[in-house]
Short mmCIF file of C-alpha atoms in Angstrom, two decimals:
data_model
loop_
_atom_site.label_atom_id
_atom_site.label_comp_id
_atom_site.label_asym_id
_atom_site.label_seq_id
_atom_site.Cartn_x
_atom_site.Cartn_y
_atom_site.Cartn_z
CA PRO A 637 8.99 25.86 5.88
CA LEU A 638 11.40 28.42 4.41
CA LEU A 639 9.38 28.53 1.19
CA GLU A 640 6.16 28.88 3.19
CA ARG A 641 7.56 31.84 5.16
CA ARG A 642 8.57 33.52 1.93
CA LEU A 643 5.15 32.93 0.39
CA MET A 644 3.43 34.65 3.29
CA ASP A 645 5.26 37.83 2.28
CA PHE A 646 3.08 37.93 -0.85
CA SER A 647 -0.60 38.75 -1.17
CA GLY A 648 -0.99 36.59 -4.28
CA LEU A 649 0.75 34.28 -6.74
CA VAL A 650 0.52 33.76 -10.50
CA ILE A 651 1.76 30.40 -11.87
CA VAL A 652 2.03 29.57 -15.57
CA ASP A 653 2.40 25.82 -16.20
CA SER A 654 0.32 23.59 -18.46
CA THR A 655 2.08 20.41 -17.24
CA GLY A 656 1.42 20.88 -13.54
CA VAL A 657 4.87 19.58 -12.61
CA GLY A 658 6.98 22.67 -13.23
CA LEU A 659 7.17 22.99 -9.44
CA SER A 660 8.38 20.30 -7.06
CA LYS A 661 5.86 18.46 -4.90
CA HIS A 662 7.27 20.25 -1.85
CA ALA A 663 6.62 23.62 -3.51
CA ARG A 664 3.11 22.56 -4.53
CA ARG A 665 2.37 21.51 -0.94
CA GLU A 666 3.62 24.85 0.43
CA ILE A 667 1.53 26.76 -2.12
CA SER A 668 -1.52 24.73 -1.09
CA ASN A 669 -0.95 25.65 2.58
CA TYR A 670 -0.38 29.27 1.60
CA VAL A 671 -3.73 29.53 -0.21
CA ARG A 672 -5.65 27.74 2.55
CA THR A 673 -4.32 30.20 5.11
CA GLY A 674 -5.47 33.26 3.17
CA GLY A 675 -3.23 33.58 0.12
CA GLY A 676 -4.38 34.03 -3.46
CA LEU A 677 -3.47 32.02 -6.57
CA VAL A 678 -4.09 32.54 -10.28
CA MET A 679 -3.10 29.37 -12.16
CA ILE A 680 -2.64 29.72 -15.91
CA GLY A 681 -2.53 26.04 -16.70
CA VAL A 682 -3.38 23.09 -14.45
CA GLY A 683 -1.97 20.80 -11.78
CA PRO A 684 -0.33 17.38 -12.29
CA HIS A 685 -2.33 14.89 -14.37
CA GLU A 686 -0.11 11.91 -15.26
CA LYS A 687 -1.86 9.32 -13.09
CA PRO A 688 -5.19 9.10 -11.23
CA SER A 689 -3.56 9.67 -7.83
CA ASP A 690 -2.53 13.11 -9.10
CA LEU A 691 -6.14 14.16 -8.56
CA HIS A 692 -5.15 14.40 -4.88
CA ASP A 693 -1.95 16.36 -5.48
CA PRO A 694 -1.71 19.35 -3.08
CA LEU A 695 -1.90 21.79 -5.98
CA ASN A 696 -4.93 20.11 -7.56
CA GLU A 697 -6.78 20.17 -4.25
CA ILE A 698 -6.84 23.97 -4.23
CA LEU A 699 -7.67 24.49 -7.93
CA PRO A 700 -11.23 24.85 -9.27
CA LEU A 701 -10.32 23.02 -12.52
CA ILE A 702 -8.44 19.74 -12.78
CA ALA A 703 -6.97 18.26 -15.95
CA ASN A 704 -8.82 14.97 -16.12
CA PRO A 705 -7.87 12.51 -18.86
CA PHE A 706 -8.85 9.56 -16.67
CA GLN A 707 -12.64 9.82 -16.71
CA ARG A 708 -12.85 10.72 -20.39
CA LYS A 709 -11.28 7.51 -21.70
CA PRO A 710 -11.94 4.42 -19.59
CA LEU A 711 -9.72 1.57 -20.77
CA ARG A 712 -10.09 -2.15 -21.21
CA LEU A 713 -6.41 -2.96 -20.61
CA VAL A 714 -5.18 -6.41 -21.61
CA VAL A 715 -1.61 -7.19 -20.57
CA LEU A 716 0.15 -9.96 -22.50
CA LEU A 717 3.07 -11.05 -20.35
CA ASP A 718 5.79 -13.33 -21.68
CA LYS A 719 6.39 -16.32 -19.39
CA SER A 720 8.76 -18.19 -21.71
CA GLY A 721 12.04 -19.72 -20.52
CA SER A 722 14.00 -16.52 -21.22
CA MET A 723 11.96 -14.73 -18.53
CA SER A 724 13.46 -17.10 -15.93
CA GLN A 725 16.91 -15.52 -16.31
CA PRO A 726 18.16 -14.22 -12.93
CA VAL A 727 18.53 -10.47 -12.39
CA SER A 728 19.65 -10.34 -8.74
CA TYR A 729 21.67 -12.53 -6.40
CA ARG A 730 22.17 -12.99 -2.67
CA ALA A 731 25.02 -15.03 -1.23
CA GLY A 732 25.77 -16.30 -4.71
CA ARG A 733 22.22 -17.53 -5.30
CA ALA A 734 19.66 -16.07 -7.72
CA VAL A 735 16.75 -14.54 -5.83
CA ARG A 736 14.91 -12.65 -8.59
CA ILE A 737 14.24 -13.41 -12.21
CA LYS A 738 13.07 -11.30 -15.14
CA PHE A 739 9.48 -12.44 -14.74
CA ASP A 740 9.43 -11.21 -11.13
CA LEU A 741 10.26 -7.66 -12.18
CA ALA A 742 7.77 -7.74 -15.05
CA ALA A 743 5.07 -8.99 -12.66
CA GLN A 744 5.94 -6.22 -10.19
CA ALA A 745 5.49 -3.66 -12.97
CA VAL A 746 2.06 -5.10 -13.80
CA LEU A 747 1.03 -4.63 -10.15
CA ALA A 748 2.27 -1.03 -10.29
CA LEU A 749 -0.43 -0.35 -12.89
CA LYS A 750 -2.72 0.10 -9.88
CA ASP A 751 -1.49 3.71 -9.73
CA TYR A 752 -2.52 4.35 -13.34
CA LEU A 753 -5.96 2.71 -13.54
CA THR A 754 -9.25 4.17 -12.33
CA PRO A 755 -12.38 2.40 -11.04
CA ARG A 756 -13.83 2.81 -14.55
CA ASP A 757 -11.01 0.82 -16.17
CA SER A 758 -10.98 -2.97 -16.42
CA LEU A 759 -7.99 -5.30 -16.60
CA ALA A 760 -7.09 -8.71 -17.98
CA VAL A 761 -3.70 -10.39 -17.62
CA ILE A 762 -2.69 -13.12 -20.05
CA VAL A 763 0.62 -14.93 -19.69
CA PHE A 764 1.98 -16.77 -22.70
CA ALA A 765 4.74 -19.09 -23.82
CA ASN A 766 3.72 -21.93 -26.15
CA ASN A 767 0.06 -21.08 -25.44
CA PRO A 768 -1.80 -18.20 -23.76
CA ASP A 769 -3.25 -18.54 -20.27
CA VAL A 770 -5.76 -15.99 -18.94
CA ILE A 771 -4.74 -15.78 -15.29
CA TYR A 772 -6.94 -12.78 -14.39
CA ASP A 773 -9.87 -10.86 -15.88
CA SER A 774 -11.90 -8.25 -14.00
CA GLY A 775 -14.63 -8.33 -16.66
CA SER A 776 -16.66 -5.13 -16.47
CA ARG A 777 -15.48 -4.38 -12.92
CA SER A 778 -12.41 -2.51 -11.75
CA ALA A 779 -9.24 -4.50 -11.16
CA ASP A 780 -8.58 -6.34 -7.90
CA PHE A 781 -4.79 -6.13 -7.64
CA HIS A 782 -4.65 -8.53 -4.69
CA ALA A 783 -6.13 -11.18 -6.99
CA VAL A 784 -3.71 -10.17 -9.77
CA ALA A 785 -0.77 -10.59 -7.37
CA ASP A 786 -1.96 -14.04 -6.29
CA ALA A 787 -2.37 -15.12 -9.92
CA LEU A 788 1.11 -13.91 -10.90
CA LYS A 789 2.73 -15.76 -7.98
CA ARG A 790 1.47 -19.05 -9.41
CA VAL A 791 3.23 -18.55 -12.79
CA SER A 792 6.43 -20.50 -13.52
CA PRO A 793 8.28 -19.30 -16.65
CA SER A 794 9.12 -22.00 -19.22
CA GLY A 795 8.66 -22.81 -22.89
CA SER A 796 9.13 -20.91 -26.16
CA THR A 797 7.72 -17.51 -27.15
CA ASN A 798 4.58 -17.78 -29.30
CA VAL A 799 2.98 -14.35 -29.21
CA THR A 800 0.28 -14.63 -31.89
CA PRO A 801 -2.07 -16.95 -29.95
CA ALA A 802 -1.92 -14.40 -27.11
CA LEU A 803 -2.64 -11.53 -29.53
CA LYS A 804 -5.67 -13.43 -30.83
CA GLU A 805 -6.89 -14.07 -27.27
CA ALA A 806 -6.59 -10.35 -26.47
CA LEU A 807 -8.53 -9.22 -29.56
CA THR A 808 -11.34 -11.75 -29.16
CA ARG A 809 -12.10 -11.25 -25.46
CA THR A 810 -15.22 -9.31 -24.56
CA ILE A 811 -14.77 -5.55 -24.20
CA PRO A 812 -17.05 -4.09 -21.49
CA PRO A 813 -19.29 -1.24 -22.74
CA GLY A 814 -17.75 2.22 -22.74
CA ARG A 815 -14.13 1.05 -22.67
CA GLU A 816 -11.43 1.40 -25.29
CA LEU A 817 -9.26 -1.67 -25.83
CA MET A 818 -5.55 -1.32 -25.16
CA VAL A 819 -3.21 -4.30 -25.51
CA LEU A 820 0.15 -4.07 -23.74
CA VAL A 821 2.61 -6.74 -24.92
CA VAL A 822 5.65 -7.50 -22.77
CA SER A 823 8.02 -9.94 -24.45
CA ASP A 824 11.48 -10.42 -25.86
CA LEU A 825 12.08 -10.11 -29.59
CA LYS A 826 12.57 -13.85 -30.14
CA THR A 827 9.01 -14.71 -31.06
CA GLU A 828 7.79 -17.09 -33.71
CA LYS A 829 7.68 -15.86 -37.29
CA PHE A 830 4.35 -14.23 -38.20
CA ASN A 831 2.87 -11.75 -40.69
CA PRO A 832 3.05 -8.26 -39.08
CA HIS A 833 0.89 -6.69 -41.83
CA GLN A 834 -1.98 -9.09 -41.15
CA TRP A 835 -1.90 -8.46 -37.42
CA ALA A 836 -1.59 -4.68 -37.83
CA ASN A 837 -4.78 -4.76 -39.93
CA LEU A 838 -6.54 -6.84 -37.27
CA PHE A 839 -5.66 -4.25 -34.60
CA LYS A 840 -6.87 -1.42 -36.79
CA ARG A 841 -10.16 -3.17 -37.54
CA ALA A 842 -10.66 -3.78 -33.82
CA LYS A 843 -9.85 -0.09 -33.13
CA ALA A 844 -7.50 -1.34 -30.45
CA LYS A 845 -4.47 0.52 -29.17
CA LEU A 846 -1.26 -1.47 -29.05
CA ALA A 847 1.86 -0.89 -26.97
CA VAL A 848 4.93 -3.14 -27.07
CA VAL A 849 7.66 -3.36 -24.46
CA ALA A 850 10.51 -5.48 -25.81
CA ILE A 851 12.73 -7.04 -23.15
CA ARG A 852 16.16 -7.19 -24.70
CA SER A 853 18.81 -9.71 -23.70
CA GLU A 854 22.39 -10.36 -24.70
CA THR A 855 21.22 -12.67 -27.45
CA SER A 856 18.54 -10.28 -28.75
CA SER A 857 19.28 -8.27 -31.85
CA THR A 858 17.39 -5.87 -34.04
CA SER A 859 17.83 -8.23 -36.96
CA GLN A 860 16.88 -11.85 -36.46
CA PRO A 861 15.93 -14.84 -38.51
CA GLY A 862 12.23 -14.66 -39.04
CA GLY A 863 12.24 -10.90 -39.42
CA ASP A 864 10.50 -9.12 -42.28
CA MET A 865 12.16 -7.69 -45.39
CA ASN A 866 13.29 -4.66 -43.35
CA GLY A 867 15.27 -6.98 -41.09
CA LEU A 868 13.07 -6.12 -38.10
CA PRO A 869 11.77 -8.74 -35.67
CA PRO A 870 8.05 -9.39 -36.37
CA LEU A 871 6.91 -7.88 -33.07
CA LYS A 872 8.80 -4.66 -33.71
CA GLU A 873 7.48 -4.47 -37.28
CA LEU A 874 3.94 -5.02 -35.99
CA ALA A 875 4.33 -2.05 -33.66
CA ARG A 876 5.63 0.10 -36.54
CA LEU A 877 2.78 -0.84 -38.89
CA ALA A 878 0.10 -0.41 -36.21
CA GLY A 879 1.41 3.01 -35.18
CA ALA A 880 1.92 1.59 -31.70
CA SER A 881 4.09 2.77 -28.84
CA TYR A 882 7.27 0.69 -28.85
CA ILE A 883 9.95 0.64 -26.15
CA GLU A 884 12.99 -1.60 -25.81
CA GLN A 885 14.15 -2.23 -22.25
CA ASP A 886 17.59 -3.55 -21.37
CA ARG A 887 16.87 -3.31 -17.65
CA LEU A 888 13.58 -4.17 -15.99
CA GLU A 889 13.97 -2.03 -12.88
CA GLY A 890 12.24 0.95 -14.55
CA LEU A 891 9.48 -1.12 -16.15
CA ALA A 892 6.71 0.10 -13.83
CA GLU A 893 7.22 3.71 -14.93
CA VAL A 894 7.29 2.62 -18.58
CA PHE A 895 3.96 0.82 -18.19
CA GLY A 896 2.43 3.87 -16.54
CA LYS A 897 3.54 6.22 -19.29
CA LEU A 898 2.17 3.89 -21.98
CA VAL A 899 -1.23 3.70 -20.27
CA SER A 900 -1.30 7.49 -19.83
CA ARG A 901 -0.42 7.94 -23.49
CA ALA A 902 -3.25 5.62 -24.54
CA ARG A 903 -5.81 7.94 -22.96
CA GLY A 904 -4.82 10.68 -25.36
CA LYS A 905 -3.27 14.09 -24.90
CA VAL A 906 -4.80 16.32 -22.27
CA ILE A 907 -4.25 19.41 -24.46
CA ARG A 908 -6.75 19.55 -27.29
CA ARG A 909 -5.93 21.76 -30.26
CA LYS A 910 -9.03 23.08 -31.95
CA GLN A 911 -10.32 26.50 -33.04
CA LEU A 912 -13.18 27.38 -30.69
CA GLY A 913 -15.01 30.42 -29.44
CA VAL A 914 -15.23 31.32 -25.75
CA ASN A 915 -18.54 31.86 -23.95
CA ILE A 916 -18.50 33.97 -20.79
CA VAL A 917 -20.99 32.38 -18.35
CA GLY A 918 -20.18 34.28 -15.13
CA THR A 919 -18.93 37.61 -13.89
CA LEU A 920 -15.24 37.90 -14.65
CA PHE A 921 -14.15 39.21 -11.24
CA GLY A 922 -16.04 42.47 -11.67
CA ALA A 923 -14.25 43.41 -14.89
CA ASP A 924 -16.36 45.01 -17.63
CA ILE A 925 -15.64 42.36 -20.26
CA SER A 926 -18.29 41.08 -22.65
CA THR A 927 -16.15 39.04 -25.05
CA LEU A 928 -12.88 37.11 -25.01
CA PRO A 929 -10.82 36.04 -28.04
CA SER A 930 -11.24 32.61 -29.61
CA ILE A 931 -8.76 29.90 -28.67
CA ASP A 932 -6.81 27.32 -30.66
CA ALA A 933 -5.92 24.99 -27.75
CA TYR A 934 -7.27 24.17 -24.30
CA ILE A 935 -6.60 21.75 -21.46
CA GLN A 936 -9.46 19.29 -21.12
CA SER A 937 -10.57 19.66 -17.51
CA ALA A 938 -13.23 18.83 -14.96
CA SER A 939 -14.49 21.29 -12.35
CA ARG A 940 -14.74 20.77 -8.61
CA LYS A 941 -18.22 20.85 -7.06
CA GLN A 942 -17.58 24.08 -5.13
CA ALA A 943 -16.06 25.86 -8.14
CA GLU A 944 -17.79 28.67 -10.02
CA ILE A 945 -17.33 28.30 -13.77
CA LEU A 946 -16.87 31.67 -15.44
CA ALA A 947 -16.09 30.76 -19.07
CA ARG A 948 -16.44 27.75 -21.33
CA THR A 949 -15.37 26.84 -24.82
CA SER A 950 -18.12 26.97 -27.43
CA SER A 951 -18.17 23.14 -27.17
CA GLY A 952 -18.93 23.35 -23.43
CA GLU A 953 -15.56 22.61 -21.77
CA PRO A 954 -14.81 24.76 -18.68
CA ILE A 955 -11.69 26.91 -19.11
CA ILE A 956 -11.99 29.63 -16.44
CA ALA A 957 -13.20 29.00 -12.90
CA SER A 958 -12.78 30.40 -9.41
CA MET A 959 -13.05 28.91 -5.94
CA LYS A 960 -12.67 29.85 -2.27
CA VAL A 961 -10.35 27.49 -0.43
CA GLY A 962 -10.13 27.77 3.34
CA LEU A 963 -9.28 31.42 3.96
CA GLY A 964 -7.92 31.98 0.45
CA LYS A 965 -9.04 32.08 -3.17
CA SER A 966 -7.87 30.48 -6.40
CA VAL A 967 -8.52 30.97 -10.10
CA CYS A 968 -7.69 28.49 -12.86
CA ILE A 969 -7.40 29.33 -16.56
CA ALA A 970 -7.06 25.96 -18.31
CA LEU A 971 -5.27 27.14 -21.44
CA PRO A 972 -1.72 26.44 -22.65
CA PHE A 973 0.46 29.37 -23.73
CA THR A 974 3.46 27.48 -25.09
CA HIS A 975 4.55 26.56 -28.62
CA GLY A 976 2.52 29.44 -30.08
CA ASP A 977 -0.78 28.30 -28.56
CA ASN A 978 -3.51 30.92 -28.03
CA ASP A 979 -1.54 33.82 -29.48
CA LYS A 980 -4.70 35.93 -29.64
CA TRP A 981 -5.02 35.72 -25.87
CA ILE A 982 -1.43 36.84 -25.33
CA ARG A 983 -2.06 40.00 -27.40
CA SER A 984 -5.58 40.74 -26.12
CA SER A 985 -6.26 43.81 -23.94
CA ALA A 986 -9.50 42.17 -22.73
CA VAL A 987 -7.50 39.18 -21.46
CA ALA A 988 -5.05 41.53 -19.74
CA ASP A 989 -7.95 43.28 -18.00
CA MET A 990 -9.46 39.94 -17.01
CA LEU A 991 -6.14 38.69 -15.56
CA ALA A 992 -5.66 41.91 -13.59
CA ALA A 993 -9.19 41.57 -12.18
CA ALA A 994 -8.57 37.91 -11.33
CA ILE A 995 -5.38 38.79 -9.46
CA ARG A 996 -7.15 41.56 -7.54
CA TRP A 997 -9.96 39.15 -6.62
CA THR A 998 -7.57 36.56 -5.21
CA LEU A 999 -5.30 38.91 -3.26
CA ARG A 1000 -5.17 38.34 0.47
CA SER A 1001 -6.69 41.20 2.43
CA PRO A 1002 -4.00 43.23 4.22
CA ASN A 1003 -3.83 42.90 7.97
CA ASP A 1004 -5.55 45.72 9.86
CA PRO A 1005 -2.84 47.28 12.08
CA ARG A 1006 -5.48 48.31 14.65
CA PHE A 1007 -6.08 44.69 15.69
CA ASP A 1008 -3.61 42.32 17.32
CA VAL A 1009 -4.95 38.75 17.33
CA ASP A 1010 -3.77 35.89 19.52
CA ILE A 1011 -5.12 32.35 19.13
CA SER A 1012 -4.36 29.50 21.50
CA ARG A 1013 -5.66 25.93 21.34
CA LYS A 1014 -6.26 23.31 23.99
CA GLY A 1015 -7.61 20.08 22.51
CA ASN A 1016 -10.61 20.97 20.37
CA THR A 1017 -11.09 24.35 22.06
CA MET A 1018 -9.68 27.61 20.68
CA LYS A 1019 -9.35 30.83 22.65
CA ILE A 1020 -9.27 34.00 20.55
CA THR A 1021 -8.07 37.27 22.02
CA VAL A 1022 -8.14 40.55 20.07
CA THR A 1023 -6.52 43.76 21.31
CA ALA A 1024 -7.81 46.86 19.47
CA THR A 1025 -5.88 50.13 19.49
CA SER A 1026 -6.01 53.29 17.38
CA GLU A 1027 -3.08 54.53 15.32
CA GLU A 1028 -2.28 56.82 18.24
CA GLY A 1029 -2.07 53.81 20.58
CA GLU A 1030 -5.36 54.41 22.41
CA PHE A 1031 -7.57 51.40 23.27
CA LEU A 1032 -10.70 51.03 21.11
CA ASN A 1033 -13.72 50.16 23.23
CA GLY A 1034 -17.34 49.31 22.46
CA LEU A 1035 -16.62 47.58 19.15
CA ASN A 1036 -18.93 44.94 17.64
CA LEU A 1037 -16.36 42.32 16.60
CA ASN A 1038 -17.09 39.00 14.92
CA CYS A 1039 -14.64 36.29 13.89
CA LEU A 1040 -15.05 33.88 10.98
CA ILE A 1041 -13.20 30.59 11.51
CA SER A 1042 -12.60 28.33 8.51
CA HIS A 1043 -11.06 24.85 8.46
CA LEU A 1044 -8.14 24.50 6.07
CA THR A 1045 -10.11 22.02 3.97
CA GLY A 1046 -12.71 24.70 3.39
CA ASP A 1047 -15.63 22.49 4.44
CA LYS A 1048 -16.08 23.83 8.01
CA HIS A 1049 -16.99 27.42 8.88
CA LYS A 1050 -18.10 29.07 12.10
CA GLN A 1051 -18.82 32.70 12.95
CA ILE A 1052 -18.59 33.81 16.57
CA HIS A 1053 -19.03 37.10 18.46
CA LEU A 1054 -16.19 38.41 20.62
CA GLN A 1055 -17.09 39.89 24.02
CA GLN A 1056 -15.18 42.86 25.43
CA VAL A 1057 -13.37 41.74 28.58
CA GLY A 1058 -11.17 44.75 29.26
CA SER A 1059 -9.86 48.01 27.82
CA GLY A 1060 -9.50 47.35 24.10
CA LYS A 1061 -9.54 43.58 24.76
CA TYR A 1062 -12.10 41.18 23.23
CA GLN A 1063 -12.28 37.42 23.69
CA ALA A 1064 -14.18 34.32 22.62
CA THR A 1065 -13.79 30.60 23.25
CA VAL A 1066 -15.07 28.15 20.67
CA ASP A 1067 -15.09 24.38 20.09
CA PHE A 1068 -13.54 23.77 16.67
CA PRO A 1069 -11.76 20.43 16.10
CA ALA A 1070 -8.43 20.57 14.31
#
């Protein structure tokens, strides 16, 4: 609330952040409320975009452009989960008795993938020890995590760690059309001996992404019998040769976040670095600008339905857009300006003019001191009372006053006429659900 009160002292805001998380969620929520109630925002960058639920972040909900890596790269995610005897080691106790084992935490992290997958992704879960066992496969459909949870509950860890039959099962399963294969291996480093070079070539030929999470234990070491000539365990060497993401975990409590980051990384970077021209396709806030400099990086984004796209890259990606949100306005410029990106834009007078025009367009209109407005609500009914006086304090009569009411979501509008009910006093009552 304190932040919100401070924000209302400003007619507009400019935020520069290509990550979307430079501000806390509380700050992003207050900024969203500020814009909806009449404030203005120019965002140079984008909102949060680490996981699909970020699409509903308060900041994203008021921006015309949203960084969207999720729809561009649908995944066929195959999780290979070690269920060997080592995964039955206890990790928590109650009253001297083990109540949770390693496999429980790994299974919980698999279920947490729900936050990182979209309806366009598909999921298979294969547990393995001596042999692989496909316990869940959504096929070409999106994942049903209730079914995944039920399948994981039926698994009892036992046996040795033979990872190559599971790798083969992952690479030979059908990949639904339009998906990219990602194989996430969760295992300790004590696998059978195998040829990492051969398997790295198989992953490359399959154009499959590989990520390995190695669960370390007291008996694990980075050099084991069965390792390659570099002294690395075969699974670690496979990750190195395949250019895969590789993470060693001593503790399993943070495994869910690790899984999420690996899946996000598999979709590719949201910032694309490429020399491109810029095409102006709309009026740039009334500024007399016919050309903008070329860019060398942009944030791959999708536009909201109600947004007006004003500029695109020469390859067609939207990079400047505007939108009215509730009583306020927002502008998004989906370009990064860090690490030397888009230096031409930083030095350009045309860009400076465009930014100034964008800020002027978003600014909240100043309150007219001649009108004092009081709004009271009872249920779904609002009563609006306006008292109009001149600068000299005299009542203003005979005015034709209208009031535009907008829901904070921006999807409900109503215009009503206010009737004069006394000297300088105008009123209207309207049904408008909260």
